[in-house]
CSV table of C-alpha atoms in Angstrom, one decimal:
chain,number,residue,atom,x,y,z
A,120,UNK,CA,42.8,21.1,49.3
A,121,UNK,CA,40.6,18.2,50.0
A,122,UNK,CA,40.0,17.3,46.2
A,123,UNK,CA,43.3,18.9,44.2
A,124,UNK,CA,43.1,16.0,41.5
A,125,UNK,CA,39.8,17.3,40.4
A,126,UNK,CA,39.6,19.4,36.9
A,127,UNK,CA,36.4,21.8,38.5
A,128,UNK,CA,35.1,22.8,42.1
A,129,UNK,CA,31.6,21.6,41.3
A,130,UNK,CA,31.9,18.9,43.9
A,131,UNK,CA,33.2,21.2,46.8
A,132,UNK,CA,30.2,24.2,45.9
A,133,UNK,CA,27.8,21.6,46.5
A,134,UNK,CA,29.1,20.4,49.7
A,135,UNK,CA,29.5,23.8,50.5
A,136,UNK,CA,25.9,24.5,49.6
A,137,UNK,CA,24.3,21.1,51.7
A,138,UNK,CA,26.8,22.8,54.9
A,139,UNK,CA,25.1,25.8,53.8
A,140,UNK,CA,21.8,24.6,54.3
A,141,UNK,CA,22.5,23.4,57.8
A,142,UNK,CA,23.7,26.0,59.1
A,143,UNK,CA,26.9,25.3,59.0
A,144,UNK,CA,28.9,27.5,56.7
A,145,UNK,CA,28.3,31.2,55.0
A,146,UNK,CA,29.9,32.7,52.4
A,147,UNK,CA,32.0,35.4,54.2
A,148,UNK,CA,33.3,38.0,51.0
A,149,UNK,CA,33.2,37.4,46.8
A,150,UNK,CA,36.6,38.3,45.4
A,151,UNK,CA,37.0,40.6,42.3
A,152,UNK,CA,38.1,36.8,40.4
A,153,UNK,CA,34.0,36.3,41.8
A,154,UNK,CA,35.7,33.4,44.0
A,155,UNK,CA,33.4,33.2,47.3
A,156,UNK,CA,35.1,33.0,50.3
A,157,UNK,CA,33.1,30.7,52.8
A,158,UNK,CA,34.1,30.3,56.4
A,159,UNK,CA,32.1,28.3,59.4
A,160,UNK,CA,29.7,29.5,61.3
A,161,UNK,CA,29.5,29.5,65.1
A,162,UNK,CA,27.5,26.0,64.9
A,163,UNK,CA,30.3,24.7,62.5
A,164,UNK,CA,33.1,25.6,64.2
A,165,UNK,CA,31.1,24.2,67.4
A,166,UNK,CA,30.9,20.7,65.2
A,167,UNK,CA,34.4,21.2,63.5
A,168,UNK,CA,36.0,21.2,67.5
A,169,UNK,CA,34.3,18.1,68.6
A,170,UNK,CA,36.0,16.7,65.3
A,171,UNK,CA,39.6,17.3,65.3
A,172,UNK,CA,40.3,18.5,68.6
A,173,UNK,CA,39.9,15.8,70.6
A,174,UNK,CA,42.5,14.4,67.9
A,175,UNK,CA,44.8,16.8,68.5
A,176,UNK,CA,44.4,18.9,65.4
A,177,UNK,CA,44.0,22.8,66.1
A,178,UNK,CA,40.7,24.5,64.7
A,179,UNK,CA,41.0,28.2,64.0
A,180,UNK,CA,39.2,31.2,65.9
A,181,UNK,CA,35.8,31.7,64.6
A,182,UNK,CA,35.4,34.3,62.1
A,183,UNK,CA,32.6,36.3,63.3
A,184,UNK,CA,30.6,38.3,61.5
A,185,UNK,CA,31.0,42.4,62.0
A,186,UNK,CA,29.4,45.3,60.2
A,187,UNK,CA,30.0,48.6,59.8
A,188,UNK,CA,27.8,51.2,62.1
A,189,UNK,CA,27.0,53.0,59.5
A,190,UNK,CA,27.2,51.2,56.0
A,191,UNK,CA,25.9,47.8,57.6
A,192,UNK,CA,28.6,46.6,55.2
A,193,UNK,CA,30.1,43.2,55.8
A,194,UNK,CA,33.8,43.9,56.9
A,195,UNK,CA,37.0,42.7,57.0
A,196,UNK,CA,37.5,42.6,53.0
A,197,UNK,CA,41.2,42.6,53.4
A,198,UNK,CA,41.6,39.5,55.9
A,199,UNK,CA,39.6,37.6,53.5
A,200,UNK,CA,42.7,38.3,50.7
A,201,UNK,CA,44.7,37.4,53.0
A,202,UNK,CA,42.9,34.2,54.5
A,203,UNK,CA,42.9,33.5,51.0
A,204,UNK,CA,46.4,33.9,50.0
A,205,UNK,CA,46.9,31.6,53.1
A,206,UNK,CA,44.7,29.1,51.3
A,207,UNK,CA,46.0,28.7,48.3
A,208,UNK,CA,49.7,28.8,49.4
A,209,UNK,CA,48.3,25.6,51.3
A,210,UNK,CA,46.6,24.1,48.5
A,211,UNK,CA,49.5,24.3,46.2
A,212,UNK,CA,51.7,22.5,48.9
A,213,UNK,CA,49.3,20.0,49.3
A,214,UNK,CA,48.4,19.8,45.6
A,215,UNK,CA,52.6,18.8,45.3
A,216,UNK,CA,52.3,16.5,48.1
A,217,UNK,CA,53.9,18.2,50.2
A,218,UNK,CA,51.9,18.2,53.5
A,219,UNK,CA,48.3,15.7,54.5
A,220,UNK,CA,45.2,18.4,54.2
A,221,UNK,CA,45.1,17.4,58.1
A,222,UNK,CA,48.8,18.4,58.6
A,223,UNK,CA,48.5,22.0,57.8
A,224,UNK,CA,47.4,24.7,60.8
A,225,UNK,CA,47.1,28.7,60.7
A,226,UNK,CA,48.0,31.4,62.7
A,227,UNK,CA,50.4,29.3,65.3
A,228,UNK,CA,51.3,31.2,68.3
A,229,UNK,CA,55.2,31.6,69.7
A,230,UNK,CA,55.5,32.9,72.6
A,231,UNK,CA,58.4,35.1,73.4
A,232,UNK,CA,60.6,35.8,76.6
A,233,UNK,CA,58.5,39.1,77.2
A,234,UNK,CA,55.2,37.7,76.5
A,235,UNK,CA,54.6,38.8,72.7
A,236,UNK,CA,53.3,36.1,70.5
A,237,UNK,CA,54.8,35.8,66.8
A,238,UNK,CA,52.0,34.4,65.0
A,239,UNK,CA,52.8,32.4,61.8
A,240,UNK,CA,50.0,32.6,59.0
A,241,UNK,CA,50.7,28.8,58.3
A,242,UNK,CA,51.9,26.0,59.5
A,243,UNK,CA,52.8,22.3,57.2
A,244,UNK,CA,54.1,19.3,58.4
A,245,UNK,CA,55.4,17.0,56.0
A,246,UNK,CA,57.8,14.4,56.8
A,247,UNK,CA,57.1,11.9,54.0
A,248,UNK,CA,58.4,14.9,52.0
A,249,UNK,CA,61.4,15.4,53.6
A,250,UNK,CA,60.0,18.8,55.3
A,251,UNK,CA,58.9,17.8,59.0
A,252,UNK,CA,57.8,21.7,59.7
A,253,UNK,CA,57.8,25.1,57.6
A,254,UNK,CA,56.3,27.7,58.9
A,255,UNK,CA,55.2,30.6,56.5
A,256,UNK,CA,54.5,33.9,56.4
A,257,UNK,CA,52.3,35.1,53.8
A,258,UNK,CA,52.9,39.0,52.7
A,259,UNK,CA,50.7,41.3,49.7
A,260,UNK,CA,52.8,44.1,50.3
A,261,UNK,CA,50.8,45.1,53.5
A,262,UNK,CA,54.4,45.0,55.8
A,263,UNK,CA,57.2,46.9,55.1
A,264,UNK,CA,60.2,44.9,54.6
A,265,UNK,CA,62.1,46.0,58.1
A,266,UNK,CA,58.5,44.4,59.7
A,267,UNK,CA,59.7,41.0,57.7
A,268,UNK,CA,63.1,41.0,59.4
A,269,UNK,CA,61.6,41.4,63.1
A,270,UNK,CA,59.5,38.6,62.1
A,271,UNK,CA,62.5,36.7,61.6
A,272,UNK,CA,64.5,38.4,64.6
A,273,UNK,CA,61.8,37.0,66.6
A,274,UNK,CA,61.5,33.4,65.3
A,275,UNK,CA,65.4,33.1,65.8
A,276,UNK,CA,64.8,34.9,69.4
A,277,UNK,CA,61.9,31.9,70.1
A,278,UNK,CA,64.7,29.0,68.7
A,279,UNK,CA,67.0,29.8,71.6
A,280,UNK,CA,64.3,29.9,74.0
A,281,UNK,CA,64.5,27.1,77.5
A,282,UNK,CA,61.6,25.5,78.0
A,283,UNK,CA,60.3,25.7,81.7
A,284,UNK,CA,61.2,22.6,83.1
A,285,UNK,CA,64.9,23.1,82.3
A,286,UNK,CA,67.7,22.5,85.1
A,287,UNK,CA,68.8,25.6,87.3
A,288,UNK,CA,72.8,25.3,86.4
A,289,UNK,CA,71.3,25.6,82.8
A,290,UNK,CA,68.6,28.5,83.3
A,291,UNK,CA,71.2,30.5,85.4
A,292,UNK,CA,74.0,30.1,83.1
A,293,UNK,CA,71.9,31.0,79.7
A,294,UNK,CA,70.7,34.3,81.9
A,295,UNK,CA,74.0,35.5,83.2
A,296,UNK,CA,75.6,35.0,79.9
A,297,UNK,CA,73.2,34.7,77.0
A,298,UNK,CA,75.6,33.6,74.3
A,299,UNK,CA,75.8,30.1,75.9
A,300,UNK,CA,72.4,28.5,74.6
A,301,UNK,CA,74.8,27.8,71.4
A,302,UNK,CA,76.1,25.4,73.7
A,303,UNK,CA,72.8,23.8,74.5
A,304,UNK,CA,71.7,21.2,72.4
A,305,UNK,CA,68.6,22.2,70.5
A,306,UNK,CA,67.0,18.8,72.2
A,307,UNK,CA,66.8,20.6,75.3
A,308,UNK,CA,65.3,23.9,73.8
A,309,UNK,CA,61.7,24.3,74.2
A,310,UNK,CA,61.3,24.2,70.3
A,311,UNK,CA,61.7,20.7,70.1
A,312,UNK,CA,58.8,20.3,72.9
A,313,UNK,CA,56.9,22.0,69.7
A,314,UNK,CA,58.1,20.9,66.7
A,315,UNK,CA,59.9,17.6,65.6
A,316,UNK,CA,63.6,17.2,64.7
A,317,UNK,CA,63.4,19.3,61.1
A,318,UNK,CA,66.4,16.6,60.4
A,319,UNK,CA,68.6,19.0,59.1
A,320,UNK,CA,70.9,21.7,60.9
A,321,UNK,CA,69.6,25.2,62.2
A,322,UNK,CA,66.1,25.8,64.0
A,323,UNK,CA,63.0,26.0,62.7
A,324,UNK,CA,62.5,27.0,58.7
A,325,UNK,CA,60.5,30.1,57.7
A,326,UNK,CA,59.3,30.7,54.3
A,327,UNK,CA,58.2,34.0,52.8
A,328,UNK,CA,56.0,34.1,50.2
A,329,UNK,CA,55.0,37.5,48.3
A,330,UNK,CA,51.6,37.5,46.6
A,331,UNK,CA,50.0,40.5,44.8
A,332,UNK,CA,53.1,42.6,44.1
A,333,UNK,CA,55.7,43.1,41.2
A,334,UNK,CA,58.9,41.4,40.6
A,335,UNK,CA,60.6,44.6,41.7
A,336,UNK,CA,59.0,45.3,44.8
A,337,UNK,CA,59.4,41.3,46.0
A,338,UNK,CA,63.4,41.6,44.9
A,339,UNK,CA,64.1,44.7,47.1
A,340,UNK,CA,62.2,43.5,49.6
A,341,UNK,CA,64.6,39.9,49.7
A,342,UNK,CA,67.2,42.3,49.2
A,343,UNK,CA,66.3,44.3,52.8
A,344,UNK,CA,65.7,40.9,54.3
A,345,UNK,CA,69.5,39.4,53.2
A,346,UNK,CA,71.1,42.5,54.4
A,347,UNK,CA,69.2,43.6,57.6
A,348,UNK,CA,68.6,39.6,58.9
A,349,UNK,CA,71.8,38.4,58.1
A,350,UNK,CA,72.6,37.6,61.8
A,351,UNK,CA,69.9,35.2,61.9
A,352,UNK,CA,69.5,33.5,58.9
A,353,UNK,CA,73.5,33.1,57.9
A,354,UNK,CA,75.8,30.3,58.5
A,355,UNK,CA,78.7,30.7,60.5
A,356,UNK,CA,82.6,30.0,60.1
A,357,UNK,CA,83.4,26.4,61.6
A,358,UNK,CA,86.1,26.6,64.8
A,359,UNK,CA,88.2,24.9,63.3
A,360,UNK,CA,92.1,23.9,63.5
A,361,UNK,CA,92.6,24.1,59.7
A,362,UNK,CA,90.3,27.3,58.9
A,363,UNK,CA,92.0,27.4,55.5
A,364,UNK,CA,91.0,23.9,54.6
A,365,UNK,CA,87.5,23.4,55.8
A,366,UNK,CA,85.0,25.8,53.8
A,367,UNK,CA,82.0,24.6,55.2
A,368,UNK,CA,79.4,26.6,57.1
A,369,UNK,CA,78.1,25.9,60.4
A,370,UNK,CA,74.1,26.6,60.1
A,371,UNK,CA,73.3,25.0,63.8
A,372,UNK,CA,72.1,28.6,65.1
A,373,UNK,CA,71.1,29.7,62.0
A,374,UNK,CA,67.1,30.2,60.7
A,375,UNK,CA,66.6,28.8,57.4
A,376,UNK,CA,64.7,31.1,55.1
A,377,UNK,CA,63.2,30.4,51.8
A,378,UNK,CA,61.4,32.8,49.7
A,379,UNK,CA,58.6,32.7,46.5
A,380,UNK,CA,56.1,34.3,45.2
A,381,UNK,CA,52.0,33.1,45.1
A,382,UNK,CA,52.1,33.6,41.7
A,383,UNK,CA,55.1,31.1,40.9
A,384,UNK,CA,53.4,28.3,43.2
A,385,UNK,CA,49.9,28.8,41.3
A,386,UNK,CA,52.0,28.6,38.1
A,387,UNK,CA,54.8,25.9,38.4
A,388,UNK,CA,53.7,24.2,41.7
A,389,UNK,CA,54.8,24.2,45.0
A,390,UNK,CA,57.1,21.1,44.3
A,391,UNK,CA,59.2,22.7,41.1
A,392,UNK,CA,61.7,25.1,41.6
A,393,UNK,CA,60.6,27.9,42.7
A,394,UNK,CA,62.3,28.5,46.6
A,395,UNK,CA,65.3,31.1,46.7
A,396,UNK,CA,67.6,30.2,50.1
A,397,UNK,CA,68.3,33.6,51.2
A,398,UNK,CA,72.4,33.3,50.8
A,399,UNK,CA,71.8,31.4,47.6
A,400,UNK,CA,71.7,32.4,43.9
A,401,UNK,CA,69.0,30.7,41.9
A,402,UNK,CA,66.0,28.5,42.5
A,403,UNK,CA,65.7,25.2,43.9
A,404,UNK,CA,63.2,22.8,45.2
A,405,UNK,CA,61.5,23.0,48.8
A,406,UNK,CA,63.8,20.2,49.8
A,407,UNK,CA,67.0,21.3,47.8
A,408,UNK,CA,67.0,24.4,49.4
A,409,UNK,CA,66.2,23.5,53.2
A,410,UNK,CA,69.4,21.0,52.8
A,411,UNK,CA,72.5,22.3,53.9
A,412,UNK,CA,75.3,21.0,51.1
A,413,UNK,CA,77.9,22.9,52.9
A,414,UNK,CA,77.1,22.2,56.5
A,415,UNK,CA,78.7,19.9,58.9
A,416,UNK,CA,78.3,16.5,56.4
A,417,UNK,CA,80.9,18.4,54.8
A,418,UNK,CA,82.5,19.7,57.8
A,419,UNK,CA,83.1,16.4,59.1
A,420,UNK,CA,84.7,15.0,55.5
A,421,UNK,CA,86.8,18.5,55.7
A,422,UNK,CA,88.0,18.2,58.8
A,423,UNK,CA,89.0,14.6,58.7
A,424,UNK,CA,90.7,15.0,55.1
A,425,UNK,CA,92.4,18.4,56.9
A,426,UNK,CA,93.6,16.4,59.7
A,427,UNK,CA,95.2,13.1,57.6
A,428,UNK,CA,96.4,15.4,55.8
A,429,UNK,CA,98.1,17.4,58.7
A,430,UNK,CA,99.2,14.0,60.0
A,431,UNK,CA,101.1,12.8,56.9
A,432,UNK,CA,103.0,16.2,57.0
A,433,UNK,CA,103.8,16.0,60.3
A,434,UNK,CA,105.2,12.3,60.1
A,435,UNK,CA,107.0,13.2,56.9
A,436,UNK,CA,108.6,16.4,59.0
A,437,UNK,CA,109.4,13.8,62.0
A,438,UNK,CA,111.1,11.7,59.2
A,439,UNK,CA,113.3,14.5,57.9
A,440,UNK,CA,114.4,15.8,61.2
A,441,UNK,CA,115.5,12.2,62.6
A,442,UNK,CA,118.9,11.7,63.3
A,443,UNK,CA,121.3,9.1,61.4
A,444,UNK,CA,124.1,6.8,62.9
A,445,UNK,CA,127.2,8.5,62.8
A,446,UNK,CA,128.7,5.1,62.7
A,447,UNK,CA,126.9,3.4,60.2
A,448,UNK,CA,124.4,5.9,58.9
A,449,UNK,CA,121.3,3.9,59.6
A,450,UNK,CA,118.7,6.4,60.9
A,451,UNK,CA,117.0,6.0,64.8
A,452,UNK,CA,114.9,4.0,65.6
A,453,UNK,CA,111.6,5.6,67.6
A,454,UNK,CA,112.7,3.8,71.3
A,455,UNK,CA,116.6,5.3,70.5
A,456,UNK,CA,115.4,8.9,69.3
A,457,UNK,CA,113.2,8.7,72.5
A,458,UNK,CA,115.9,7.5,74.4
A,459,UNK,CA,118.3,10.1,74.0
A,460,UNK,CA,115.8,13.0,74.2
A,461,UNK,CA,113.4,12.0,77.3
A,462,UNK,CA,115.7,13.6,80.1
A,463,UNK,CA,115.1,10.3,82.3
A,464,UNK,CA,116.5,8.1,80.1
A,465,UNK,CA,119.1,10.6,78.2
A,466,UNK,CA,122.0,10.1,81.0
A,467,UNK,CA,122.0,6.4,80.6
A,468,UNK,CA,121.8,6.8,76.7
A,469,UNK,CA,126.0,6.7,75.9
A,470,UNK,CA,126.8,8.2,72.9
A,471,UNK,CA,123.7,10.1,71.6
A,472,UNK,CA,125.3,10.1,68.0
A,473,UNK,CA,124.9,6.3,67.5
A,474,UNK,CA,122.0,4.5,66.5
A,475,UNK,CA,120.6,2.0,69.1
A,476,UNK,CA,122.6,-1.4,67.5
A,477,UNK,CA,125.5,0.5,67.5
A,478,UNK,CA,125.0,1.6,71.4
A,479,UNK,CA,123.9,-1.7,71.9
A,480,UNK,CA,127.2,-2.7,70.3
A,481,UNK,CA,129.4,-0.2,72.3
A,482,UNK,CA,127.6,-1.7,75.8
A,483,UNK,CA,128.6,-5.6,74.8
A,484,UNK,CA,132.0,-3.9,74.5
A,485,UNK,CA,131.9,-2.4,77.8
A,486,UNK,CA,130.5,-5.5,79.4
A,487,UNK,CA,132.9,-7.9,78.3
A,488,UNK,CA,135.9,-5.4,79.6
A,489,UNK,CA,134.2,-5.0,82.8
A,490,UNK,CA,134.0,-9.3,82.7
A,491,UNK,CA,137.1,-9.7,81.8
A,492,UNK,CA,138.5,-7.2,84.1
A,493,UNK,CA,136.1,-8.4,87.3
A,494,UNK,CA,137.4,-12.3,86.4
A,495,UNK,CA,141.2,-11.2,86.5
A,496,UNK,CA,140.8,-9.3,89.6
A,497,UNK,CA,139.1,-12.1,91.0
A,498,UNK,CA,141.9,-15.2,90.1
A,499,UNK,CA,144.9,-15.6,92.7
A,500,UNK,CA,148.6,-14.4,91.4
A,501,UNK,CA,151.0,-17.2,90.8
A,502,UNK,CA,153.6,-17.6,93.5
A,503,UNK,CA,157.2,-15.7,92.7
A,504,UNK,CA,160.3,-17.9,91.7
A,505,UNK,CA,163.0,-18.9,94.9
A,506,UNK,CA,165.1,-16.4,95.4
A,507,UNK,CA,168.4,-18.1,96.4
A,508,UNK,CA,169.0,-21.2,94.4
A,509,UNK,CA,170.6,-24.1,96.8
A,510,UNK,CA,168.7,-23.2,99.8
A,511,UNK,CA,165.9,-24.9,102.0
A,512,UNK,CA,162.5,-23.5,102.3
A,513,UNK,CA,163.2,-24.8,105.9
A,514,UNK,CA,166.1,-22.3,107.1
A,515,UNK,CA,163.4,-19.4,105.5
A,516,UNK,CA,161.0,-21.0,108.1
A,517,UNK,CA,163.6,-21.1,110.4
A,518,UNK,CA,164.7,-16.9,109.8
A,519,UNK,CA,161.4,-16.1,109.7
């Protein structure tokens, strides 16, 4: 990990043997490969903390050394595979730049609601490589498969988690009715006090990867994790008003998974691909297969094609059912179609069969009539011809 660019380990055996000499390392185990194992010893570790953790960079428990009663044999052979496995896997991420050798960390602890701590073997964070944080989980057959998918159950379980400090209204709503942390943005969830924004949708990504086992046994396995952990690690169907048009999946709850095998990271490297998205058919690269092609990029370009398109229907159906002059066959304008509808405005509208010229028309009309007639009523009548021809206005004076 600290030298992957060189062709031998010469250099690292005889750091390892200078450490050795002061005290400072031991070689725990020799595989059947003849590979030492070597871990710290309790004045390394000492000097190790006052190295990194004052820089905020977690050093692992000590491995103390433990013998049998009765033997005096060394034990703990099968941690050491396993520490091993854990190693490597690390190695080969770093070795494909994905993940600084200071930006790895083992066996990270996640606390749970009831107090039980899911444990991740490894930990990488790797921004520059588009993979802020993976945790993995590293399996030689030693768990059965159903084990796998409570691992998962409770990383999904630890996703939805509130951290302490959240608001009551919050705390007491997500208690009484559990289903509505989906409606709590994962900002205020107490896994982004953890880990950074993994940039895509979902919680935290898990990888699985099977070392020391056949192609038959890891295939079953994936198969028992697809079927029994569906409910954490699939996508869901969008809310959508147009469910037949949008066909993207909404992964915000979901728990990416990836899976691999030792053997194909040791072989191909951790940067070709060799990572199966549980859900997915083939192999793809780290980053190919954390991204979400289907999620809510294409939700949103779904949804907005779904609803122009809705729109153009709509207007095109408003087109075909508005009504035409009966006068002069024009069709209504929006203000006259509105007019003789809106209830307000519909006993004022005249006749609702004309278009809004020709109403306009027909209230000139009624105007001028209602001029004409208010101007006649309004002029004095002429005064009537004399009645009997010869005689004086006078002697009508006079009579009357």
């Amino acid at each position: 990990m600290t030298r992957p660019g060189n062709q031998h380990d010469k250099l690292v055996r005889d750091n390892l043997r200078d450490l050795e000499d002061h005290h400072l390392v031991r070689i725990e185990a020799v595989r059947e490969d003849q590979r030492q194992v070597w871990v710290l010893t309790k004045r390394g570790h000492g000097e190790a903390k006052k190295l990194l953790e004052p820089k905020g960079i977690r050093v692992s428990a000590l491995r103390e050394k433990k013998y049998d009663p009765v033997t005096g044999k060394l034990l703990g052979a099968s941690y050491d595979d396993h520490a091993a496995a854990v190693t490597t896997t690390a190695a080969e991420l770093h070795r494909a730049g994905i993940g600084h050798r200071l930006g790895f960390a083992t066996e990270i602890g996640h606390r749970l609601a009831d107090g039980y701590v899911q444990r991740a073997d490894l930990g990488v964070r790797a921004p520059e490589a588009g993979v802020s944080i993976l945790l993995l989980e590293l399996d030689r057959r030693s768990e059965d498969a159903h084990d796998l998918v409570a691992k998962l159950r409770r990383y999904g379980e630890w996703g939805r988690l509130l951290p302490k400090d959240a608001d009551k209204p919050t705390v007491d709503l997500v208690r009484s009715r559990p289903d509505t942390i989906e409606h709590v943005d994962h900002d205020k969830r107490m896994w982004r006090r953890v880990y950074p924004p993994t940039g895509r949708e979902g919680l935290v990504p898990v990888a699985f990867v099977f070392a020391d086992t056949t192609e038959a046994k890891v295939a079953n396995t994936v198969a028992v994790l697809e079927e029994a952990g569906r409910r954490y690690w699939a996508p869901r169907r969008y809310n959508t008003l147009y469910p037949k048009a949008v066909t993207a999946r909404d992964y915000r709850q979901a728990v990416p998974v990836v899976v691999t095998t030792l053997e194909q990271l040791t072989e191909h490297g951790a940067g070709a691909a060799v990572w199966r998205r549980l859900g997915r058919t083939g192999k793809q690269t780290l980053t190919d297969a954390l991204d979400n092609p289907d999620g809510h990029a294409l939700y949103r370009a779904q949804e907005a094609r779904a609803d122009a398109e809705d729109k153009q229907r709509r207007a095109a159906q408003r087109e075909a059912e508005r009504p035409v002059c009966k006068r002069c066959g024009r069709k209504f304008t929006d203000e006259r179609w509105e007019e003789i509808t809106v209830h307000r405005t519909a006993v004022r509208a005249g006749d609702k069969s004309v278009c809004g010229p020709c109403h306009a028309d027909d209230v000139a009309r009624q105007e001028a009539a209602a001029e004409a007639a208010r101007l006649q009523a309004a002029t004095p009548p002429e005064p009537a011809d004399d009645p009997e021809p010869g005689r004086s206005r006078g002697w009508f004076r006079r009579r009357t």
